[in-house]
Amino acid sequence: MSDMATNLEDKKISKNFIELIVEEELAAGKNGQRIHTRFPPEPNGYLHIGHAKAICLDFGIAENYQGKCNLRFDDTNPTKEDVEFVDSIKEDIHWLGYDWEGREFYASDYFGKLYDFAVELIQRDLAYVDDQNSEAIASQKGTPTEAGTFSPYRQRTVAENLDLFQRMNAGEFAEGSRVLRAKIEMSSSNMHMRDPIIYRIIFTPHHRTGTTWKVYPMYDFAHGQSDYFEGITHSLCTLEFVPHRELYDWFVNQLKTDDYAPRQIEFNRLNLTYTVMSKRKLLQLVQTGVVDSWWDPRMPTLSGLRRRGYTPESIRNFVDKIGYTKYLALNDISLLESSIREHLNQIATRVMAVLNPLKVVITNYPEGQSEELDTPNNPEAPETGNRMIPFSREIFIEKDDFMENPPKGYFRLFPGGEVRLKSAYVISCHDFKKNAETGEIEEIYCTYDPETKSGSGGIQKKVKGTLHWVSAPHAFKAEVRLYDRLFMDENPDGHKDKDFTEFLNPDSLKIMPNCMLEPSLKTADLSQKFQFTRLGYFCLDSMYSTTESLVFNRVVGLKDSWTKQQKG
Ligand code: ATP
Ligand code: MG
């Protein structure tokens, strides 16, 4: 076994098929045992959880085999790209825990070299300018079982092609009026080999190269060559690029001067249930105001997941669990949710917040008095210690934790009933006040039993229900946002006759404006995660919180409510 593999051995995780290929090549001494990958985002949108799968693989392979991973922006289409996206992509990769060690490259860095290579192909009679528009070219492509037909411009002389290509780049011809095509084989069984378009005319200025260029390389003409220029050994991409591989290799073979060539390997992309993942569709959700931004907490973008309260660890764990194969899959979003639940269970501080406050007056507790009660910050992490929470004569509980006429088996509060207040006392209800007109319960009256103080060695009286609560004079008001899945259909993208927007969940955001929170949450910061007792995991919202008014997001509930619903 090559000692290059030791990092992986230490981690004791099973190897995926790409790691096995890498190890075989290392053992065979290929590329001087050099491992060099790249992550190649197009800066036309924010990164999503699917990209995280690619990032973990590209950077992970480099990390595990003492290699390098470049960040390369695939910025070949100025009409869709923007620096806003470049910045967000870098931030998201760092957040996930990876670094490109200064190797930040752009396909546009190679526009000069790519242009020269195109000129060389023309000189070798391997490329020609076609004066037809894209529809005409498509109509001559043939079908997988029928050869295509030659373009009437295929036999142009080298001199004419050189002249036209240079004038295309000088801006002499309108967008769409001419393209440069590779001259390969119109009868190839691979449609991508049938004289593919390699350059098109675009007048939109480029976010990095301005108006220097009027011709821009197609993805297929830029990608493999950029890999080659950077010395990439393993060009990892998703399965839809399988049919592009022959063309990738063809271009690299025209370019290479020795043994070295980058190798494209394809893996299955991440698709999530109840989610759309294409950047075009995510952009549509932003532009039509369905969500508040690319980083809306309901978006599957990394910035959305971050704002929602997902941790990078939970995302890396999830990606690890689903693995890398050659088979298309639709991954269950509940697996992602259980990953974050698992992590937050370890790290979240347990606090109390009441979303729908109902006032409880403890009639035998002295007016004007209060006390501090001891409560653990996180029983899963005893080293986080305890903190004190205030208790007093007036507290809030959840409205639906009280019922005037409870059904059998109701273990919360009702007239004559008893419950424990978490980390406090047992209380029993003796009266309540009801609004005569609306019938709404306005206040309830209880007594507490001073002998039942939690954790004090007092009487650990057996009661069936435990409620969360906050002390009314000490609590503060905040907004809490509850999220649900953005789509109600398992595969919103998978319907031929219906648009994905038809499956939007109208209840994906529920705003609770009048929640009462325990005072320790006043100083919450964005790095902290909380478990609100009985309600789920929460964190501060980075967009709407101000120093005067805090807004909290629910990351995820304590249990998988969807699976439960489906079963019962
Ligand atoms: P989209 O379809 O969302 O627009 P894209 O493939 O056009 O995605 P790029 O910015 O070109 O987006 O992707 C950068 C890298 O991330 C590519 O290597 C691509 O294969 C990979 N990638 C994109 N989506 C996924 C996904 N769902 N699962 C795994 N890898 C992905
Ligand atoms: Mg792409």
Coordinates of C-alpha atoms and ligand atoms in Angstrom, one line a residue:
M1 CA 0.0 0.0 0.0
S2 CA 1.3 3.4 -0.9
D3 CA 2.0 5.6 2.1
M4 CA 0.1 8.3 0.3
A5 CA -3.1 6.6 1.6
T6 CA -2.4 6.9 5.2
N7 CA -4.7 9.9 5.9
L8 CA -7.6 7.8 4.7
E9 CA -6.5 4.7 6.6
D10 CA -6.4 6.8 9.8
K11 CA -10.0 8.0 9.2
K12 CA -11.1 4.4 8.6
I13 CA -13.7 5.3 6.1
S14 CA -14.5 3.0 3.2
K15 CA -13.1 4.2 0.0
N16 CA -15.1 5.3 -3.0
F17 CA -14.4 4.2 -6.6
I18 CA -12.5 7.4 -7.3
E19 CA -10.2 6.9 -4.3
L20 CA -9.5 3.4 -5.6
I21 CA -8.6 4.7 -9.0
V22 CA -6.3 7.3 -7.5
E23 CA -4.6 4.7 -5.4
E24 CA -4.1 2.4 -8.4
E25 CA -2.5 5.3 -10.3
L26 CA -0.3 6.2 -7.4
A27 CA 0.9 2.6 -7.0
A28 CA 1.6 2.6 -10.8
G29 CA 3.6 5.8 -10.4
K30 CA 1.4 7.7 -12.9
N31 CA 2.0 11.5 -13.2
G32 CA 5.1 11.2 -11.0
Q33 CA 2.6 10.4 -8.1
R34 CA 1.2 13.9 -8.3
I35 CA -2.4 14.4 -7.3
H36 CA -4.0 17.7 -8.4
T37 CA -7.7 18.3 -8.6
R38 CA -9.8 21.5 -9.2
F39 CA -13.2 22.7 -8.2
P40 CA -14.6 24.6 -11.3
P41 CA -17.8 26.6 -10.5
E42 CA -19.4 28.9 -13.0
P43 CA -19.9 32.2 -11.3
N44 CA -23.5 32.5 -12.4
G45 CA -25.2 31.8 -9.1
Y46 CA -24.7 30.8 -5.5
L47 CA -23.3 27.4 -4.5
H48 CA -25.8 24.8 -3.4
I49 CA -25.6 21.6 -1.5
G50 CA -24.9 19.7 -4.7
H51 CA -21.8 21.7 -5.2
A52 CA -20.8 20.8 -1.6
K53 CA -20.7 17.2 -2.8
A54 CA -18.3 18.1 -5.6
I55 CA -16.2 20.4 -3.2
C56 CA -15.8 17.6 -0.6
L57 CA -14.6 15.3 -3.3
D58 CA -12.2 17.7 -5.1
F59 CA -10.7 19.1 -1.9
G60 CA -11.0 15.8 0.0
I61 CA -9.1 13.8 -2.6
A62 CA -6.3 16.4 -2.5
E63 CA -6.3 16.4 1.3
N64 CA -6.2 12.6 1.6
Y65 CA -3.5 12.0 -0.9
Q66 CA -1.1 15.0 -0.2
G67 CA -2.2 16.6 -3.4
K68 CA -3.5 20.1 -4.3
C69 CA -6.9 21.4 -5.3
N70 CA -7.3 24.6 -7.4
L71 CA -10.3 26.9 -7.4
R72 CA -11.1 27.7 -11.0
F73 CA -13.9 29.9 -12.0
D74 CA -15.4 28.7 -15.2
D75 CA -16.2 32.2 -16.5
T76 CA -16.6 31.6 -20.2
N77 CA -20.1 33.2 -20.5
P78 CA -20.1 36.9 -19.7
T79 CA -23.8 37.2 -20.2
K80 CA -24.6 35.2 -17.0
E81 CA -21.7 35.8 -14.7
D82 CA -21.0 38.3 -12.0
V83 CA -18.4 39.1 -9.3
E84 CA -21.1 38.9 -6.7
F85 CA -21.1 35.2 -7.4
V86 CA -17.3 34.9 -7.3
D87 CA -17.2 36.4 -3.8
S88 CA -20.0 34.2 -2.5
I89 CA -18.5 31.1 -3.9
K90 CA -15.1 31.8 -2.1
E91 CA -16.9 32.5 1.1
D92 CA -18.9 29.3 0.9
I93 CA -15.9 27.1 0.2
H94 CA -14.0 28.5 3.1
W95 CA -17.1 28.1 5.3
L96 CA -17.2 24.4 4.4
G97 CA -13.7 24.1 5.7
Y98 CA -11.6 24.0 2.5
D99 CA -8.9 26.2 1.1
W100 CA -7.3 26.5 -2.4
E101 CA -4.0 27.9 -0.9
G102 CA -4.0 30.9 -3.2
R103 CA -4.5 28.9 -6.4
E104 CA -7.5 31.0 -7.5
F105 CA -7.7 30.7 -11.3
Y106 CA -10.2 31.7 -14.0
A107 CA -10.9 30.2 -17.3
S108 CA -10.6 33.8 -18.5
D109 CA -6.9 33.7 -17.5
Y110 CA -6.5 31.4 -20.4
F111 CA -8.5 33.2 -23.1
G112 CA -5.2 34.2 -24.8
K113 CA -3.8 30.6 -24.8
L114 CA -7.2 29.2 -25.8
Y115 CA -7.4 31.6 -28.7
D116 CA -3.9 30.7 -29.8
F117 CA -4.8 27.0 -29.6
A118 CA -7.9 27.6 -31.7
V119 CA -5.7 29.4 -34.3
E120 CA -3.4 26.4 -34.2
L121 CA -6.3 24.0 -34.9
I122 CA -7.3 26.2 -37.8
Q123 CA -3.8 26.0 -39.1
R124 CA -3.8 22.3 -38.8
D125 CA -7.1 22.2 -40.7
L126 CA -8.9 21.0 -37.5
A127 CA -11.2 23.9 -37.1
Y128 CA -13.3 26.1 -39.4
V129 CA -15.6 29.1 -39.3
D130 CA -19.2 28.3 -40.0
D131 CA -21.5 31.1 -41.2
Q132 CA -24.7 29.4 -40.3
N133 CA -26.7 30.1 -37.2
S134 CA -27.1 27.6 -34.4
E135 CA -30.5 26.3 -35.6
A136 CA -29.0 25.5 -39.0
I137 CA -26.0 23.8 -37.4
A138 CA -28.3 21.8 -35.1
S139 CA -30.4 20.6 -38.0
Q140 CA -27.4 19.1 -39.7
K141 CA -26.2 17.2 -36.7
G142 CA -28.1 14.0 -37.5
T143 CA -29.2 11.6 -34.8
P144 CA -27.3 9.1 -32.7
T145 CA -28.1 6.5 -35.4
E146 CA -27.8 8.7 -38.5
A147 CA -24.7 10.6 -39.5
G148 CA -24.8 14.3 -39.7
T149 CA -24.3 16.3 -42.9
F150 CA -21.3 18.5 -43.7
S151 CA -21.6 22.2 -43.3
P152 CA -21.3 24.0 -46.6
Y153 CA -18.5 26.0 -45.0
R154 CA -16.5 22.9 -43.9
Q155 CA -14.0 23.1 -46.8
R156 CA -12.9 26.7 -46.3
T157 CA -9.2 27.3 -46.7
V158 CA -7.0 27.7 -43.7
A159 CA -6.3 31.3 -44.8
E160 CA -10.0 32.2 -45.1
N161 CA -10.7 30.6 -41.7
L162 CA -7.8 32.5 -40.0
D163 CA -9.0 35.7 -41.5
L164 CA -12.6 35.2 -40.5
F165 CA -11.8 34.1 -36.9
Q166 CA -9.6 37.1 -36.4
R167 CA -12.4 39.4 -37.7
M168 CA -15.0 37.6 -35.5
N169 CA -12.8 38.6 -32.5
A170 CA -12.4 42.1 -33.9
G171 CA -16.2 42.6 -33.6
E172 CA -16.8 42.8 -37.3
F173 CA -19.7 40.3 -37.3
A174 CA -22.9 40.2 -35.3
E175 CA -23.5 37.9 -32.4
G176 CA -24.8 34.5 -33.6
S177 CA -23.8 35.2 -37.2
R178 CA -20.7 32.9 -37.2
V179 CA -19.1 30.3 -35.0
L180 CA -15.8 28.4 -35.0
R181 CA -16.2 24.7 -35.1
A182 CA -13.7 21.8 -34.5
K183 CA -13.4 19.7 -37.6
I184 CA -13.7 16.2 -36.2
E185 CA -16.2 13.7 -37.5
M186 CA -19.8 14.2 -38.6
S187 CA -20.6 10.5 -38.5
S188 CA -19.2 9.8 -35.0
S189 CA -21.6 7.8 -32.8
N190 CA -20.9 10.5 -30.2
M191 CA -22.9 13.6 -31.1
H192 CA -20.4 15.8 -29.2
M193 CA -17.8 14.8 -31.8
R194 CA -19.8 16.0 -34.8
D195 CA -17.9 19.2 -35.4
P196 CA -18.7 20.8 -32.1
I197 CA -18.9 24.6 -31.8
I198 CA -15.8 25.9 -29.9
Y199 CA -16.1 29.6 -30.2
R200 CA -19.1 32.0 -30.3
I201 CA -19.4 35.8 -30.6
I202 CA -20.6 37.7 -27.5
F203 CA -20.5 41.4 -27.2
T204 CA -21.5 41.6 -23.5
P205 CA -18.4 42.8 -21.6
H206 CA -16.8 40.2 -19.4
H207 CA -16.5 40.8 -15.6
R208 CA -12.7 40.3 -15.7
T209 CA -11.5 40.9 -19.3
G210 CA -13.9 43.7 -20.2
T211 CA -14.2 44.2 -23.9
T212 CA -10.9 42.6 -24.9
W213 CA -12.6 39.6 -26.4
K214 CA -15.5 39.3 -28.8
V215 CA -15.2 35.6 -29.1
Y216 CA -15.6 33.3 -26.2
P217 CA -14.8 29.6 -25.9
M218 CA -17.5 27.0 -25.2
Y219 CA -17.3 25.1 -22.0
D220 CA -16.0 22.0 -23.8
F221 CA -13.2 23.9 -25.4
A222 CA -12.2 25.7 -22.2
H223 CA -12.5 23.0 -19.5
G224 CA -10.1 20.2 -20.5
Q225 CA -7.5 22.7 -21.8
S226 CA -7.6 24.7 -18.5
D227 CA -7.1 21.4 -16.6
Y228 CA -4.1 20.8 -18.8
F229 CA -2.7 24.3 -18.4
E230 CA -2.9 23.9 -14.6
G231 CA -1.5 20.4 -14.5
I232 CA -4.7 18.9 -13.1
T233 CA -4.4 15.1 -12.8
H234 CA -8.0 14.2 -12.0
S235 CA -10.9 16.3 -13.4
L236 CA -13.9 15.1 -11.4
C237 CA -17.3 16.0 -12.7
T238 CA -20.9 14.8 -12.7
L239 CA -22.3 12.0 -14.8
E240 CA -23.9 14.2 -17.5
F241 CA -20.3 14.8 -18.7
V242 CA -19.8 11.2 -19.6
P243 CA -20.6 11.8 -23.3
H244 CA -18.3 14.9 -23.3
R245 CA -15.3 12.8 -22.2
E246 CA -14.3 11.7 -25.7
L247 CA -14.2 15.4 -26.8
Y248 CA -12.3 16.4 -23.6
D249 CA -9.7 13.8 -24.5
W250 CA -9.6 14.8 -28.2
F251 CA -8.7 18.4 -27.4
V252 CA -6.2 17.5 -24.7
N253 CA -4.5 15.1 -27.2
Q254 CA -4.2 17.9 -29.8
L255 CA -2.6 20.0 -27.1
K256 CA -0.3 17.7 -25.1
T257 CA 3.4 17.4 -25.7
D258 CA 4.3 14.5 -23.4
D259 CA 2.8 11.7 -21.4
Y260 CA 0.8 13.8 -19.0
A261 CA -2.9 14.3 -19.6
P262 CA -5.7 15.2 -17.1
R263 CA -8.2 12.4 -16.7
Q264 CA -11.9 13.1 -16.4
I265 CA -13.8 10.9 -14.0
E266 CA -17.6 11.2 -13.5
F267 CA -19.6 10.6 -10.4
N268 CA -23.3 10.8 -9.6
R269 CA -24.7 14.2 -8.8
L270 CA -26.6 15.0 -5.6
N271 CA -30.3 15.4 -6.0
L272 CA -32.4 16.0 -2.9
T273 CA -36.1 15.2 -2.3
Y274 CA -38.5 18.2 -1.9
T275 CA -35.8 20.4 -3.5
V276 CA -34.8 21.9 -6.8
M277 CA -31.1 22.2 -7.3
S278 CA -30.6 23.8 -10.7
K279 CA -29.2 27.3 -10.5
R280 CA -31.6 28.6 -13.1
K281 CA -34.5 27.5 -11.0
L282 CA -33.0 28.8 -7.8
L283 CA -32.5 32.2 -9.6
Q284 CA -36.1 32.1 -10.7
L285 CA -37.2 31.7 -7.0
V286 CA -35.1 34.7 -6.1
Q287 CA -36.3 36.8 -9.0
T288 CA -40.0 36.1 -8.5
G289 CA -39.8 36.8 -4.8
V290 CA -40.8 33.3 -3.6
V291 CA -37.8 33.6 -1.3
D292 CA -36.1 36.7 0.1
S293 CA -32.7 36.1 -1.5
W294 CA -30.2 33.4 -2.7
W295 CA -29.5 33.0 1.1
D296 CA -33.1 32.6 2.2
P297 CA -33.1 29.9 4.9
R298 CA -35.3 27.7 2.8
M299 CA -32.9 27.6 -0.1
P300 CA -30.6 24.6 -0.7
T301 CA -27.8 27.0 -1.3
L302 CA -24.8 26.9 1.1
S303 CA -25.5 30.5 2.1
G304 CA -29.1 29.6 2.8
L305 CA -28.2 26.5 4.8
R306 CA -25.7 28.6 6.8
R307 CA -28.3 31.2 7.6
R308 CA -30.8 28.5 8.5
G309 CA -28.2 27.3 11.0
Y310 CA -26.6 24.3 9.3
T311 CA -23.0 23.6 10.3
P312 CA -20.3 22.8 7.8
E313 CA -19.7 19.6 9.8
S314 CA -23.2 18.4 9.3
I315 CA -23.0 19.0 5.6
R316 CA -19.7 17.2 5.2
N317 CA -21.1 14.3 7.2
F318 CA -24.1 14.1 5.1
V319 CA -22.0 14.1 1.9
D320 CA -19.9 11.4 3.4
K321 CA -22.9 9.3 4.2
I322 CA -24.5 9.4 0.7
G323 CA -21.1 8.6 -1.0
Y324 CA -20.0 8.7 -4.6
T325 CA -21.1 6.2 -7.2
K326 CA -21.9 5.9 -10.9
Y327 CA -25.6 5.6 -10.3
L328 CA -28.2 8.4 -10.5
A329 CA -29.9 8.9 -7.2
L330 CA -32.5 11.0 -5.4
N331 CA -31.3 11.5 -1.9
D332 CA -33.7 11.8 1.0
I333 CA -33.7 15.3 2.5
S334 CA -34.5 13.7 5.9
L335 CA -30.9 12.3 5.8
L336 CA -29.6 15.9 5.6
E337 CA -32.0 16.9 8.4
S338 CA -30.8 14.1 10.6
S339 CA -27.2 15.1 10.0
I340 CA -27.8 18.6 11.4
R341 CA -29.9 17.2 14.2
E342 CA -27.1 14.9 15.2
H343 CA -24.6 17.7 15.3
L344 CA -26.8 20.2 17.0
N345 CA -27.7 17.7 19.6
Q346 CA -24.0 17.6 20.6
I347 CA -23.3 21.4 20.5
A348 CA -26.6 23.3 21.0
T349 CA -27.1 25.1 24.3
R350 CA -30.5 24.1 25.9
V351 CA -32.6 27.2 26.5
M352 CA -36.3 28.0 26.9
A353 CA -38.5 30.1 24.7
V354 CA -42.2 30.3 24.4
L355 CA -43.6 30.9 20.9
N356 CA -47.3 31.4 21.8
P357 CA -47.2 32.9 25.3
L358 CA -50.0 32.4 27.8
K359 CA -49.5 34.1 31.2
V360 CA -49.5 31.9 34.3
V361 CA -49.8 33.5 37.8
I362 CA -48.4 31.4 40.6
T363 CA -50.6 32.7 43.3
N364 CA -48.7 31.3 46.3
Y365 CA -45.4 32.8 45.1
P366 CA -44.7 36.1 46.9
E367 CA -45.2 39.2 44.8
G368 CA -42.1 41.1 43.8
Q369 CA -39.9 38.1 44.6
S370 CA -37.7 36.1 42.2
E371 CA -35.0 33.5 42.3
E372 CA -32.4 32.0 40.1
L373 CA -32.6 28.3 39.2
D374 CA -29.7 26.1 38.1
T375 CA -30.0 24.4 34.7
P376 CA -27.5 22.5 32.6
N377 CA -26.3 24.2 29.4
N378 CA -26.1 21.0 27.5
P379 CA -26.4 17.5 29.1
E380 CA -24.7 16.0 26.1
A381 CA -21.6 18.2 26.8
P382 CA -21.3 18.4 30.6
E383 CA -18.1 20.5 30.2
T384 CA -20.4 23.4 29.1
G385 CA -21.6 23.7 32.7
N386 CA -24.7 25.2 34.1
R387 CA -26.4 28.6 34.1
M388 CA -29.0 30.3 36.2
I389 CA -32.4 31.1 34.9
P390 CA -34.8 33.5 36.7
F391 CA -38.1 32.3 38.2
S392 CA -40.9 34.5 39.5
R393 CA -44.6 34.8 40.3
E394 CA -45.6 35.3 36.7
I395 CA -44.4 33.1 33.9
F396 CA -45.3 32.3 30.3
I397 CA -46.1 28.8 28.9
E398 CA -47.3 27.8 25.5
K399 CA -51.0 28.5 24.8
D400 CA -51.5 24.9 23.6
D401 CA -49.9 23.5 26.8
F402 CA -53.2 24.4 28.6
M403 CA -56.7 22.9 27.9
E404 CA -59.9 23.8 29.7
N405 CA -61.4 20.4 28.8
P406 CA -58.6 18.0 28.0
P407 CA -59.1 14.7 26.3
K408 CA -58.0 11.6 28.2
G409 CA -54.2 11.1 28.2
Y410 CA -53.5 14.9 28.0
F411 CA -50.4 15.3 30.2
R412 CA -50.1 19.1 30.1
L413 CA -51.9 21.6 32.2
F414 CA -55.6 21.7 32.8
P415 CA -57.9 22.8 35.7
G416 CA -57.0 20.5 38.6
G417 CA -53.9 19.1 36.7
E418 CA -50.2 19.1 37.6
V419 CA -47.1 19.5 35.6
R420 CA -43.4 20.1 36.2
L421 CA -41.8 23.3 34.9
K422 CA -38.5 22.3 33.5
S423 CA -35.6 23.0 35.9
A424 CA -38.1 24.5 38.3
Y425 CA -41.1 23.3 40.3
V426 CA -44.2 21.3 40.1
I427 CA -47.3 23.5 39.7
S428 CA -51.0 22.8 39.8
C429 CA -53.7 24.8 38.1
H430 CA -56.7 25.9 40.2
D431 CA -58.3 28.6 38.0
F432 CA -58.2 30.5 34.8
K433 CA -59.6 33.6 33.2
K434 CA -61.4 33.5 29.9
N435 CA -62.3 36.3 27.6
A436 CA -66.1 36.5 27.7
E437 CA -66.5 37.5 24.1
T438 CA -63.8 35.5 22.3
G439 CA -63.7 32.5 24.6
E440 CA -59.9 32.8 24.6
I441 CA -58.0 31.7 27.7
E442 CA -56.3 34.9 28.9
E443 CA -54.5 33.9 32.1
I444 CA -54.2 30.8 34.3
Y445 CA -53.7 30.6 38.0
C446 CA -51.6 27.9 39.6
T447 CA -49.8 27.2 42.9
Y448 CA -46.3 25.8 43.1
D449 CA -44.9 23.3 45.6
P450 CA -41.7 24.7 47.0
E451 CA -40.6 21.2 48.0
T452 CA -40.3 20.1 44.4
K453 CA -37.5 22.2 43.2
S454 CA -35.6 20.4 40.4
G455 CA -32.2 19.0 41.2
S456 CA -32.2 20.3 44.7
G457 CA -32.6 17.0 46.5
G458 CA -36.2 18.1 47.2
I459 CA -39.2 15.9 46.5
Q460 CA -38.9 14.5 42.9
K461 CA -42.7 14.3 42.7
K462 CA -43.9 12.1 39.8
V463 CA -45.9 14.1 37.3
K464 CA -46.5 13.0 33.7
G465 CA -45.8 16.3 31.9
T466 CA -42.9 18.7 31.8
L467 CA -43.4 22.1 30.3
H468 CA -41.0 24.8 29.1
W469 CA -41.6 28.3 30.4
V470 CA -40.0 31.7 30.9
S471 CA -40.3 34.2 33.7
A472 CA -42.5 37.0 32.5
P473 CA -40.8 40.0 34.0
H474 CA -37.4 38.7 32.9
A475 CA -38.2 37.4 29.4
F476 CA -37.8 39.5 26.3
K477 CA -39.8 39.6 23.1
A478 CA -38.4 38.3 19.8
E479 CA -39.5 37.0 16.5
V480 CA -39.1 33.4 15.7
R481 CA -39.3 32.0 12.1
L482 CA -40.4 28.4 11.6
Y483 CA -39.5 26.8 8.3
D484 CA -40.8 23.9 6.4
R485 CA -39.8 22.3 3.1
L486 CA -40.1 24.7 0.2
F487 CA -41.8 22.1 -1.9
M488 CA -44.6 19.7 -1.1
D489 CA -43.7 17.1 -3.8
E490 CA -40.9 14.7 -3.3
N491 CA -39.5 15.4 -6.8
P492 CA -40.8 18.9 -7.9
D493 CA -38.6 18.8 -10.9
G494 CA -39.7 15.4 -12.0
H495 CA -43.1 16.1 -13.6
K496 CA -43.3 16.4 -17.4
D497 CA -46.7 18.2 -17.5
K498 CA -46.2 20.4 -14.4
D499 CA -43.9 23.2 -13.6
F500 CA -41.9 22.9 -10.3
T501 CA -43.5 26.1 -9.0
E502 CA -46.8 24.3 -8.8
F503 CA -45.5 22.3 -5.9
L504 CA -44.4 25.2 -3.7
N505 CA -45.4 24.8 -0.1
P506 CA -47.5 27.8 0.9
D507 CA -46.6 27.2 4.6
S508 CA -42.8 27.0 4.2
L509 CA -42.4 30.1 6.4
K510 CA -44.3 30.8 9.5
I511 CA -43.5 34.0 11.4
M512 CA -44.1 34.1 15.1
P513 CA -43.7 37.8 16.0
N514 CA -44.5 37.7 19.8
C515 CA -42.3 35.0 21.3
M516 CA -41.0 35.4 24.8
L517 CA -37.4 34.2 25.3
E518 CA -35.3 33.6 28.4
P519 CA -32.9 36.5 29.1
S520 CA -29.7 34.6 28.4
L521 CA -30.7 34.7 24.7
K522 CA -30.4 38.5 24.6
T523 CA -26.6 38.1 24.1
A524 CA -26.9 35.4 21.5
D525 CA -24.4 35.7 18.7
L526 CA -24.4 34.3 15.2
S527 CA -22.0 31.5 16.0
Q528 CA -24.2 30.0 18.6
K529 CA -26.8 27.2 18.2
F530 CA -29.6 26.6 20.6
Q531 CA -32.1 23.9 21.4
F532 CA -35.3 25.6 22.5
T533 CA -36.7 23.0 24.9
R534 CA -39.4 20.9 23.2
L535 CA -39.4 23.1 20.1
G536 CA -36.3 22.2 18.0
Y537 CA -32.9 23.7 17.2
F538 CA -32.6 27.5 16.6
C539 CA -30.1 30.1 15.7
L540 CA -30.0 33.9 15.3
D541 CA -31.0 35.1 11.8
S542 CA -28.2 37.0 10.2
M543 CA -30.4 39.1 7.9
Y544 CA -33.3 40.4 10.0
S545 CA -31.8 40.5 13.5
T546 CA -30.8 44.0 14.9
T547 CA -29.4 44.9 18.3
E548 CA -32.9 46.1 19.3
S549 CA -34.9 43.2 18.0
L550 CA -33.7 39.7 17.6
V551 CA -35.0 37.2 15.0
F552 CA -34.4 33.5 15.5
N553 CA -34.6 30.8 12.8
R554 CA -35.6 27.2 13.5
V555 CA -32.9 25.1 11.9
V556 CA -34.8 21.8 12.3
G557 CA -37.4 20.3 14.6
L558 CA -36.4 17.8 17.3
K559 CA -37.9 14.9 15.3
D560 CA -38.6 14.1 11.7
S561 CA -42.2 15.3 11.4
W562 CA -42.5 14.5 7.7
T563 CA -41.7 10.8 8.0
K564 CA -44.1 10.6 11.0
Q565 CA -46.9 12.2 9.0
Q566 CA -46.4 9.9 6.0
K567 CA -46.5 6.9 8.2
G568 CA -49.5 7.8 10.3
Ligands
ATP1 P1 -26.4 23.8 -11.9 O1 -27.0 22.7 -12.7 O2 -26.9 24.0 -10.5 O3 -26.4 25.2 -12.6 P2 -23.7 23.5 -12.7 O4 -23.2 22.1 -13.0 O5 -24.0 24.3 -13.9 O6 -24.9 23.4 -11.7 P3 -21.2 24.6 -12.0 O7 -20.9 25.9 -11.3 O8 -20.8 24.4 -13.4 O9 -22.7 24.3 -11.8 O10 -20.7 23.4 -11.1 C1 -19.4 23.3 -10.5 C2 -19.1 21.9 -10.2 O11 -20.0 21.4 -9.3 C3 -19.1 21.0 -11.4 O12 -17.9 20.2 -11.3 C4 -20.3 20.3 -11.2 O13 -20.2 19.0 -11.8 C5 -20.5 20.2 -9.7 N1 -21.9 20.1 -9.4 C6 -22.9 20.9 -9.7 N2 -24.1 20.4 -9.3 C7 -23.9 19.3 -8.6 C8 -24.7 18.3 -7.9 N3 -26.0 18.5 -7.8 N4 -24.0 17.3 -7.3 C9 -22.7 17.1 -7.4 N5 -21.9 18.0 -8.1 C10 -22.5 19.1 -8.7
MG2 MG -21.8 23.8 -15.3

